[in-house]
Amino acid sequence: MSSVRARARGAGDKGMLVAQGKDEVASLAHLLEVDDDAEALLCMCWGDLEFVVHGAATEVLVLHLDGSLASGQHGQLPLVRREELVQWLVSRRLVSPAGSPLDSAFWGLAPNVDFVLPGSDPAQVAGKFARAFWTVRTVAPASYEIIGEWAHLLVDDRGLSGVAVPGKLPRLREVLDELGLACEA
C-alpha cells in the first residue's frame, strides 16, 4: 500500500488523503484490523465512509461506523479497534465528536471549537438550538449532536465542541449570544 484516501460513501471523488507512506499506512491498517474469526455481518445500509487503498492494485474498503468494515475480499467483518478508529477519524475531522460522518465540506478543518457553557443543562442547550431550527439528535443520555449548515457540534456535560467552517467561528459566538448561552472559549 502506498496511500489511503477517505471519501464520503458513494461520492466517487478522489477524497482526502489520510495516510501516505509506509508508517502512516501501517498505522491506519492497524486501526482497520477486522476480526477474521468472526462471522461475516450483513447490513442493508451503504456504509458511512470509503477508504480507497492505493498500492499494487486499488481496493475500496467500506466503513460502517457501527463497528464493521466491508471489503470485496472478506465481506463485512467487525472491527477490532472501533473506538480507536473513531477517535482517529474525529481527530482528522472525518466524523463529528458524536461519531457520525461529517459532510466533506468539514473534512480536515482545524481547530475544533470548544466552549464551556457554565451551569448549562445539555438538554436545554440542545432545545435552544432546535428552536433556532438547527438539526438536533440525541446520541446518548445528556449528549446531543447539533448540525447546522456551517457547524457540526456536540453538547454534553463538558460543554459544546465540534467543528465550524473557517470564518464562521465569530458567527457561532453570535448564535450562542442570541440563544442566551453564556460561554467561555
PDB file of N, CA, C and O in Angstrom, residues 101-168:
ATOM      1  N   PRO A 101     -20.744  10.673  10.507  1.00  0.00           N
ATOM      2  CA  PRO A 101     -19.989  11.227   9.383  1.00  0.00           C
ATOM      3  C   PRO A 101     -20.250  12.721   9.201  1.00  0.00           C
ATOM      4  O   PRO A 101     -21.385  13.176   9.303  1.00  0.00           O
ATOM      5  N   LEU A 102     -19.182  13.464   8.964  1.00  0.00           N
ATOM      6  CA  LEU A 102     -19.310  14.879   8.636  1.00  0.00           C
ATOM      7  C   LEU A 102     -19.440  15.025   7.129  1.00  0.00           C
ATOM      8  O   LEU A 102     -18.877  14.233   6.363  1.00  0.00           O
ATOM      9  N   ASP A 103     -20.129  16.055   6.706  1.00  0.00           N
ATOM     10  CA  ASP A 103     -20.162  16.408   5.296  1.00  0.00           C
ATOM     11  C   ASP A 103     -18.731  16.725   4.872  1.00  0.00           C
ATOM     12  O   ASP A 103     -17.952  17.289   5.636  1.00  0.00           O
ATOM     13  N   SER A 104     -18.359  16.388   3.657  1.00  0.00           N
ATOM     14  CA  SER A 104     -16.973  16.579   3.216  1.00  0.00           C
ATOM     15  C   SER A 104     -16.530  18.033   3.274  1.00  0.00           C
ATOM     16  O   SER A 104     -15.339  18.313   3.306  1.00  0.00           O
ATOM     17  N   ALA A 105     -17.464  18.998   3.337  1.00  0.00           N
ATOM     18  CA  ALA A 105     -17.095  20.409   3.476  1.00  0.00           C
ATOM     19  C   ALA A 105     -16.376  20.666   4.801  1.00  0.00           C
ATOM     20  O   ALA A 105     -15.646  21.642   4.934  1.00  0.00           O
ATOM     21  N   PHE A 106     -16.559  19.789   5.785  1.00  0.00           N
ATOM     22  CA  PHE A 106     -15.933  19.957   7.093  1.00  0.00           C
ATOM     23  C   PHE A 106     -14.610  19.201   7.210  1.00  0.00           C
ATOM     24  O   PHE A 106     -13.879  19.377   8.166  1.00  0.00           O
ATOM     25  N   TRP A 107     -14.301  18.336   6.268  1.00  0.00           N
ATOM     26  CA  TRP A 107     -13.141  17.464   6.391  1.00  0.00           C
ATOM     27  C   TRP A 107     -11.849  18.249   6.497  1.00  0.00           C
ATOM     28  O   TRP A 107     -11.605  19.176   5.750  1.00  0.00           O
ATOM     29  N   GLY A 108     -11.028  17.860   7.428  1.00  0.00           N
ATOM     30  CA  GLY A 108      -9.708  18.439   7.573  1.00  0.00           C
ATOM     31  C   GLY A 108      -9.689  19.803   8.223  1.00  0.00           C
ATOM     32  O   GLY A 108      -8.632  20.407   8.340  1.00  0.00           O
ATOM     33  N   LEU A 109     -10.828  20.331   8.632  1.00  0.00           N
ATOM     34  CA  LEU A 109     -10.853  21.656   9.236  1.00  0.00           C
ATOM     35  C   LEU A 109     -10.243  21.614  10.629  1.00  0.00           C
ATOM     36  O   LEU A 109     -10.373  20.646  11.350  1.00  0.00           O
ATOM     37  N   ALA A 110      -9.598  22.674  10.987  1.00  0.00           N
ATOM     38  CA  ALA A 110      -8.998  22.768  12.322  1.00  0.00           C
ATOM     39  C   ALA A 110      -9.060  24.213  12.745  1.00  0.00           C
ATOM     40  O   ALA A 110      -9.093  25.101  11.914  1.00  0.00           O
ATOM     41  N   PRO A 111      -9.082  24.537  13.963  1.00  0.00           N
ATOM     42  CA  PRO A 111      -9.178  23.611  15.082  1.00  0.00           C
ATOM     43  C   PRO A 111     -10.629  23.314  15.412  1.00  0.00           C
ATOM     44  O   PRO A 111     -11.532  23.949  14.885  1.00  0.00           O
ATOM     45  N   ASN A 112     -10.819  22.393  16.311  1.00  0.00           N
ATOM     46  CA  ASN A 112     -12.157  22.164  16.856  1.00  0.00           C
ATOM     47  C   ASN A 112     -12.590  23.393  17.623  1.00  0.00           C
ATOM     48  O   ASN A 112     -11.758  24.130  18.141  1.00  0.00           O
ATOM     49  N   VAL A 113     -13.879  23.598  17.711  1.00  0.00           N
ATOM     50  CA  VAL A 113     -14.393  24.638  18.597  1.00  0.00           C
ATOM     51  C   VAL A 113     -14.727  23.967  19.920  1.00  0.00           C
ATOM     52  O   VAL A 113     -15.287  22.885  19.954  1.00  0.00           O
ATOM     53  N   ASP A 114     -14.316  24.587  20.991  1.00  0.00           N
ATOM     54  CA  ASP A 114     -14.596  24.080  22.330  1.00  0.00           C
ATOM     55  C   ASP A 114     -15.041  25.240  23.193  1.00  0.00           C
ATOM     56  O   ASP A 114     -14.304  26.217  23.346  1.00  0.00           O
ATOM     57  N   PHE A 115     -16.251  25.153  23.742  1.00  0.00           N
ATOM     58  CA  PHE A 115     -16.781  26.182  24.623  1.00  0.00           C
ATOM     59  C   PHE A 115     -17.227  25.537  25.921  1.00  0.00           C
ATOM     60  O   PHE A 115     -17.785  24.446  25.923  1.00  0.00           O
ATOM     61  N   VAL A 116     -16.986  26.217  27.001  1.00  0.00           N
ATOM     62  CA  VAL A 116     -17.531  25.813  28.289  1.00  0.00           C
ATOM     63  C   VAL A 116     -18.818  26.605  28.461  1.00  0.00           C
ATOM     64  O   VAL A 116     -18.841  27.819  28.236  1.00  0.00           O
ATOM     65  N   LEU A 117     -19.890  25.938  28.793  1.00  0.00           N
ATOM     66  CA  LEU A 117     -21.183  26.587  28.999  1.00  0.00           C
ATOM     67  C   LEU A 117     -21.527  26.464  30.480  1.00  0.00           C
ATOM     68  O   LEU A 117     -22.209  25.526  30.886  1.00  0.00           O
ATOM     69  N   PRO A 118     -21.040  27.401  31.303  1.00  0.00           N
ATOM     70  CA  PRO A 118     -21.207  27.274  32.756  1.00  0.00           C
ATOM     71  C   PRO A 118     -22.667  27.126  33.165  1.00  0.00           C
ATOM     72  O   PRO A 118     -23.527  27.896  32.744  1.00  0.00           O
ATOM     73  N   GLY A 119     -22.925  26.102  33.971  1.00  0.00           N
ATOM     74  CA  GLY A 119     -24.255  25.903  34.532  1.00  0.00           C
ATOM     75  C   GLY A 119     -25.327  25.523  33.532  1.00  0.00           C
ATOM     76  O   GLY A 119     -26.513  25.577  33.848  1.00  0.00           O
ATOM     77  N   SER A 120     -24.945  25.120  32.326  1.00  0.00           N
ATOM     78  CA  SER A 120     -25.940  24.794  31.304  1.00  0.00           C
ATOM     79  C   SER A 120     -26.269  23.304  31.306  1.00  0.00           C
ATOM     80  O   SER A 120     -25.377  22.461  31.415  1.00  0.00           O
ATOM     81  N   ASP A 121     -27.533  23.010  31.155  1.00  0.00           N
ATOM     82  CA  ASP A 121     -28.008  21.646  31.017  1.00  0.00           C
ATOM     83  C   ASP A 121     -27.955  21.295  29.525  1.00  0.00           C
ATOM     84  O   ASP A 121     -28.517  22.026  28.698  1.00  0.00           O
ATOM     85  N   PRO A 122     -27.273  20.201  29.136  1.00  0.00           N
ATOM     86  CA  PRO A 122     -27.167  19.845  27.717  1.00  0.00           C
ATOM     87  C   PRO A 122     -28.520  19.764  27.006  1.00  0.00           C
ATOM     88  O   PRO A 122     -28.638  20.186  25.856  1.00  0.00           O
ATOM     89  N   ALA A 123     -29.540  19.246  27.675  1.00  0.00           N
ATOM     90  CA  ALA A 123     -30.866  19.138  27.047  1.00  0.00           C
ATOM     91  C   ALA A 123     -31.442  20.526  26.755  1.00  0.00           C
ATOM     92  O   ALA A 123     -32.060  20.744  25.704  1.00  0.00           O
ATOM     93  N   GLN A 124     -31.239  21.460  27.665  1.00  0.00           N
ATOM     94  CA  GLN A 124     -31.728  22.826  27.439  1.00  0.00           C
ATOM     95  C   GLN A 124     -30.970  23.493  26.298  1.00  0.00           C
ATOM     96  O   GLN A 124     -31.562  24.197  25.482  1.00  0.00           O
ATOM     97  N   VAL A 125     -29.658  23.282  26.243  1.00  0.00           N
ATOM     98  CA  VAL A 125     -28.848  23.850  25.155  1.00  0.00           C
ATOM     99  C   VAL A 125     -29.327  23.276  23.826  1.00  0.00           C
ATOM    100  O   VAL A 125     -29.553  24.012  22.857  1.00  0.00           O
ATOM    101  N   ALA A 126     -29.498  21.957  23.772  1.00  0.00           N
ATOM    102  CA  ALA A 126     -29.972  21.313  22.543  1.00  0.00           C
ATOM    103  C   ALA A 126     -31.344  21.849  22.151  1.00  0.00           C
ATOM    104  O   ALA A 126     -31.606  22.113  20.970  1.00  0.00           O
ATOM    105  N   GLY A 127     -32.225  22.048  23.133  1.00  0.00           N
ATOM    106  CA  GLY A 127     -33.554  22.589  22.858  1.00  0.00           C
ATOM    107  C   GLY A 127     -33.494  23.988  22.276  1.00  0.00           C
ATOM    108  O   GLY A 127     -34.261  24.335  21.374  1.00  0.00           O
ATOM    109  N   LYS A 128     -32.592  24.812  22.771  1.00  0.00           N
ATOM    110  CA  LYS A 128     -32.444  26.171  22.234  1.00  0.00           C
ATOM    111  C   LYS A 128     -31.999  26.133  20.776  1.00  0.00           C
ATOM    112  O   LYS A 128     -32.495  26.885  19.941  1.00  0.00           O
ATOM    113  N   PHE A 129     -31.054  25.251  20.458  1.00  0.00           N
ATOM    114  CA  PHE A 129     -30.624  25.119  19.063  1.00  0.00           C
ATOM    115  C   PHE A 129     -31.769  24.587  18.199  1.00  0.00           C
ATOM    116  O   PHE A 129     -31.972  25.049  17.072  1.00  0.00           O
ATOM    117  N   ALA A 130     -32.537  23.633  18.705  1.00  0.00           N
ATOM    118  CA  ALA A 130     -33.659  23.075  17.936  1.00  0.00           C
ATOM    119  C   ALA A 130     -34.694  24.157  17.637  1.00  0.00           C
ATOM    120  O   ALA A 130     -35.210  24.235  16.518  1.00  0.00           O
ATOM    121  N   ARG A 131     -34.989  24.997  18.630  1.00  0.00           N
ATOM    122  CA  ARG A 131     -35.946  26.083  18.405  1.00  0.00           C
ATOM    123  C   ARG A 131     -35.415  27.118  17.421  1.00  0.00           C
ATOM    124  O   ARG A 131     -36.194  27.844  16.803  1.00  0.00           O
ATOM    125  N   ALA A 132     -34.097  27.164  17.249  1.00  0.00           N
ATOM    126  CA  ALA A 132     -33.491  28.072  16.269  1.00  0.00           C
ATOM    127  C   ALA A 132     -33.314  27.369  14.914  1.00  0.00           C
ATOM    128  O   ALA A 132     -32.608  27.849  14.043  1.00  0.00           O
ATOM    129  N   PHE A 133     -33.962  26.204  14.762  1.00  0.00           N
ATOM    130  CA  PHE A 133     -34.014  25.441  13.515  1.00  0.00           C
ATOM    131  C   PHE A 133     -32.707  24.767  13.120  1.00  0.00           C
ATOM    132  O   PHE A 133     -32.446  24.539  11.943  1.00  0.00           O
ATOM    133  N   TRP A 134     -31.890  24.423  14.102  1.00  0.00           N
ATOM    134  CA  TRP A 134     -30.738  23.581  13.859  1.00  0.00           C
ATOM    135  C   TRP A 134     -31.219  22.130  14.002  1.00  0.00           C
ATOM    136  O   TRP A 134     -32.190  21.851  14.706  1.00  0.00           O
ATOM    137  N   THR A 135     -30.574  21.197  13.355  1.00  0.00           N
ATOM    138  CA  THR A 135     -30.908  19.789  13.495  1.00  0.00           C
ATOM    139  C   THR A 135     -30.282  19.276  14.783  1.00  0.00           C
ATOM    140  O   THR A 135     -29.078  19.461  15.012  1.00  0.00           O
ATOM    141  N   VAL A 136     -31.071  18.635  15.620  1.00  0.00           N
ATOM    142  CA  VAL A 136     -30.588  18.123  16.901  1.00  0.00           C
ATOM    143  C   VAL A 136     -30.945  16.647  16.984  1.00  0.00           C
ATOM    144  O   VAL A 136     -32.060  16.243  16.671  1.00  0.00           O
ATOM    145  N   ARG A 137     -29.963  15.847  17.421  1.00  0.00           N
ATOM    146  CA  ARG A 137     -30.147  14.398  17.545  1.00  0.00           C
ATOM    147  C   ARG A 137     -29.549  13.947  18.867  1.00  0.00           C
ATOM    148  O   ARG A 137     -28.429  14.324  19.212  1.00  0.00           O
ATOM    149  N   THR A 138     -30.286  13.146  19.614  1.00  0.00           N
ATOM    150  CA  THR A 138     -29.778  12.577  20.858  1.00  0.00           C
ATOM    151  C   THR A 138     -28.829  11.442  20.515  1.00  0.00           C
ATOM    152  O   THR A 138     -29.185  10.535  19.763  1.00  0.00           O
ATOM    153  N   VAL A 139     -27.600  11.484  21.065  1.00  0.00           N
ATOM    154  CA  VAL A 139     -26.630  10.424  20.790  1.00  0.00           C
ATOM    155  C   VAL A 139     -26.363   9.561  22.023  1.00  0.00           C
ATOM    156  O   VAL A 139     -25.840   8.461  21.906  1.00  0.00           O
ATOM    157  N   ALA A 140     -26.702  10.059  23.185  1.00  0.00           N
ATOM    158  CA  ALA A 140     -26.566   9.326  24.453  1.00  0.00           C
ATOM    159  C   ALA A 140     -27.333  10.124  25.491  1.00  0.00           C
ATOM    160  O   ALA A 140     -27.669  11.292  25.243  1.00  0.00           O
ATOM    161  N   PRO A 141     -27.609   9.550  26.642  1.00  0.00           N
ATOM    162  CA  PRO A 141     -28.266  10.360  27.670  1.00  0.00           C
ATOM    163  C   PRO A 141     -27.435  11.620  27.948  1.00  0.00           C
ATOM    164  O   PRO A 141     -26.229  11.540  28.143  1.00  0.00           O
ATOM    165  N   ALA A 142     -28.070  12.756  27.875  1.00  0.00           N
ATOM    166  CA  ALA A 142     -27.436  14.060  28.134  1.00  0.00           C
ATOM    167  C   ALA A 142     -26.302  14.374  27.167  1.00  0.00           C
ATOM    168  O   ALA A 142     -25.349  15.061  27.496  1.00  0.00           O
ATOM    169  N   SER A 143     -26.400  13.888  25.933  1.00  0.00           N
ATOM    170  CA  SER A 143     -25.414  14.171  24.891  1.00  0.00           C
ATOM    171  C   SER A 143     -26.157  14.333  23.568  1.00  0.00           C
ATOM    172  O   SER A 143     -26.894  13.437  23.163  1.00  0.00           O
ATOM    173  N   TYR A 144     -25.951  15.485  22.918  1.00  0.00           N
ATOM    174  CA  TYR A 144     -26.727  15.819  21.728  1.00  0.00           C
ATOM    175  C   TYR A 144     -25.815  16.297  20.608  1.00  0.00           C
ATOM    176  O   TYR A 144     -24.907  17.097  20.829  1.00  0.00           O
ATOM    177  N   GLU A 145     -26.104  15.820  19.411  1.00  0.00           N
ATOM    178  CA  GLU A 145     -25.419  16.286  18.220  1.00  0.00           C
ATOM    179  C   GLU A 145     -26.255  17.420  17.629  1.00  0.00           C
ATOM    180  O   GLU A 145     -27.475  17.297  17.515  1.00  0.00           O
ATOM    181  N   ILE A 146     -25.582  18.513  17.265  1.00  0.00           N
ATOM    182  CA  ILE A 146     -26.257  19.696  16.731  1.00  0.00           C
ATOM    183  C   ILE A 146     -25.623  20.008  15.380  1.00  0.00           C
ATOM    184  O   ILE A 146     -24.407  20.223  15.296  1.00  0.00           O
ATOM    185  N   ILE A 147     -26.457  20.041  14.341  1.00  0.00           N
ATOM    186  CA  ILE A 147     -25.938  20.201  12.990  1.00  0.00           C
ATOM    187  C   ILE A 147     -26.571  21.416  12.333  1.00  0.00           C
ATOM    188  O   ILE A 147     -27.790  21.563  12.308  1.00  0.00           O
ATOM    189  N   GLY A 148     -25.726  22.270  11.809  1.00  0.00           N
ATOM    190  CA  GLY A 148     -26.164  23.419  11.032  1.00  0.00           C
ATOM    191  C   GLY A 148     -25.427  23.439   9.706  1.00  0.00           C
ATOM    192  O   GLY A 148     -24.553  22.602   9.459  1.00  0.00           O
ATOM    193  N   GLU A 149     -25.761  24.388   8.871  1.00  0.00           N
ATOM    194  CA  GLU A 149     -25.158  24.459   7.546  1.00  0.00           C
ATOM    195  C   GLU A 149     -23.644  24.625   7.613  1.00  0.00           C
ATOM    196  O   GLU A 149     -22.914  24.116   6.769  1.00  0.00           O
ATOM    197  N   TRP A 150     -23.140  25.309   8.623  1.00  0.00           N
ATOM    198  CA  TRP A 150     -21.711  25.613   8.694  1.00  0.00           C
ATOM    199  C   TRP A 150     -21.059  25.184  10.005  1.00  0.00           C
ATOM    200  O   TRP A 150     -19.912  25.529  10.283  1.00  0.00           O
ATOM    201  N   ALA A 151     -21.768  24.419  10.819  1.00  0.00           N
ATOM    202  CA  ALA A 151     -21.186  23.911  12.062  1.00  0.00           C
ATOM    203  C   ALA A 151     -21.778  22.547  12.403  1.00  0.00           C
ATOM    204  O   ALA A 151     -22.940  22.276  12.109  1.00  0.00           O
ATOM    205  N   HIS A 152     -20.967  21.709  12.998  1.00  0.00           N
ATOM    206  CA  HIS A 152     -21.374  20.371  13.431  1.00  0.00           C
ATOM    207  C   HIS A 152     -20.857  20.236  14.858  1.00  0.00           C
ATOM    208  O   HIS A 152     -19.650  20.243  15.087  1.00  0.00           O
ATOM    209  N   LEU A 153     -21.763  20.155  15.828  1.00  0.00           N
ATOM    210  CA  LEU A 153     -21.406  20.287  17.235  1.00  0.00           C
ATOM    211  C   LEU A 153     -21.904  19.120  18.075  1.00  0.00           C
ATOM    212  O   LEU A 153     -22.816  18.389  17.669  1.00  0.00           O
ATOM    213  N   LEU A 154     -21.330  19.006  19.264  1.00  0.00           N
ATOM    214  CA  LEU A 154     -21.772  18.050  20.264  1.00  0.00           C
ATOM    215  C   LEU A 154     -21.879  18.805  21.575  1.00  0.00           C
ATOM    216  O   LEU A 154     -20.958  19.534  21.950  1.00  0.00           O
ATOM    217  N   VAL A 155     -23.011  18.676  22.259  1.00  0.00           N
ATOM    218  CA  VAL A 155     -23.142  19.268  23.586  1.00  0.00           C
ATOM    219  C   VAL A 155     -23.379  18.146  24.586  1.00  0.00           C
ATOM    220  O   VAL A 155     -24.176  17.234  24.349  1.00  0.00           O
ATOM    221  N   ASP A 156     -22.607  18.186  25.666  1.00  0.00           N
ATOM    222  CA  ASP A 156     -22.764  17.229  26.754  1.00  0.00           C
ATOM    223  C   ASP A 156     -22.379  17.933  28.043  1.00  0.00           C
ATOM    224  O   ASP A 156     -22.258  19.165  28.066  1.00  0.00           O
ATOM    225  N   ASP A 157     -22.167  17.184  29.113  1.00  0.00           N
ATOM    226  CA  ASP A 157     -21.883  17.818  30.394  1.00  0.00           C
ATOM    227  C   ASP A 157     -20.534  18.537  30.437  1.00  0.00           C
ATOM    228  O   ASP A 157     -20.274  19.315  31.335  1.00  0.00           O
ATOM    229  N   ARG A 158     -19.686  18.317  29.440  1.00  0.00           N
ATOM    230  CA  ARG A 158     -18.399  19.019  29.379  1.00  0.00           C
ATOM    231  C   ARG A 158     -18.504  20.361  28.664  1.00  0.00           C
ATOM    232  O   ARG A 158     -17.597  21.162  28.726  1.00  0.00           O
ATOM    233  N   GLY A 159     -19.575  20.567  27.914  1.00  0.00           N
ATOM    234  CA  GLY A 159     -19.742  21.816  27.180  1.00  0.00           C
ATOM    235  C   GLY A 159     -20.116  21.558  25.738  1.00  0.00           C
ATOM    236  O   GLY A 159     -20.766  20.567  25.409  1.00  0.00           O
ATOM    237  N   LEU A 160     -19.687  22.449  24.877  1.00  0.00           N
ATOM    238  CA  LEU A 160     -20.019  22.422  23.462  1.00  0.00           C
ATOM    239  C   LEU A 160     -18.722  22.276  22.680  1.00  0.00           C
ATOM    240  O   LEU A 160     -17.781  23.044  22.887  1.00  0.00           O
ATOM    241  N   SER A 161     -18.648  21.294  21.794  1.00  0.00           N
ATOM    242  CA  SER A 161     -17.453  21.109  20.978  1.00  0.00           C
ATOM    243  C   SER A 161     -17.886  20.712  19.584  1.00  0.00           C
ATOM    244  O   SER A 161     -19.024  20.335  19.343  1.00  0.00           O
ATOM    245  N   GLY A 162     -16.969  20.806  18.655  1.00  0.00           N
ATOM    246  CA  GLY A 162     -17.277  20.422  17.287  1.00  0.00           C
ATOM    247  C   GLY A 162     -16.372  21.101  16.297  1.00  0.00           C
ATOM    248  O   GLY A 162     -15.234  21.451  16.604  1.00  0.00           O
ATOM    249  N   VAL A 163     -16.896  21.320  15.124  1.00  0.00           N
ATOM    250  CA  VAL A 163     -16.130  21.930  14.048  1.00  0.00           C
ATOM    251  C   VAL A 163     -17.023  22.924  13.314  1.00  0.00           C
ATOM    252  O   VAL A 163     -18.223  22.704  13.173  1.00  0.00           O
ATOM    253  N   ALA A 164     -16.431  24.038  12.901  1.00  0.00           N
ATOM    254  CA  ALA A 164     -17.166  25.059  12.146  1.00  0.00           C
ATOM    255  C   ALA A 164     -16.373  25.396  10.884  1.00  0.00           C
ATOM    256  O   ALA A 164     -15.140  25.336  10.884  1.00  0.00           O
ATOM    257  N   VAL A 165     -17.083  25.720   9.826  1.00  0.00           N
ATOM    258  CA  VAL A 165     -16.438  26.125   8.584  1.00  0.00           C
ATOM    259  C   VAL A 165     -15.571  27.355   8.867  1.00  0.00           C
ATOM    260  O   VAL A 165     -15.972  28.229   9.638  1.00  0.00           O
ATOM    261  N   PRO A 166     -14.367  27.407   8.270  1.00  0.00           N
ATOM    262  CA  PRO A 166     -13.487  28.558   8.520  1.00  0.00           C
ATOM    263  C   PRO A 166     -14.215  29.885   8.301  1.00  0.00           C
ATOM    264  O   PRO A 166     -15.002  30.035   7.386  1.00  0.00           O
ATOM    265  N   GLY A 167     -13.942  30.805   9.169  1.00  0.00           N
ATOM    266  CA  GLY A 167     -14.558  32.123   9.074  1.00  0.00           C
ATOM    267  C   GLY A 167     -15.902  32.226   9.768  1.00  0.00           C
ATOM    268  O   GLY A 167     -16.449  33.316   9.915  1.00  0.00           O
ATOM    269  N   LYS A 168     -16.470  31.105  10.224  1.00  0.00           N
ATOM    270  CA  LYS A 168     -17.789  31.118  10.851  1.00  0.00           C
ATOM    271  C   LYS A 168     -17.743  31.083  12.376  1.00  0.00           C
ATOM    272  O   LYS A 168     -18.778  31.133  13.023  1.00  0.00           O
TER     273      LYS A 168
END
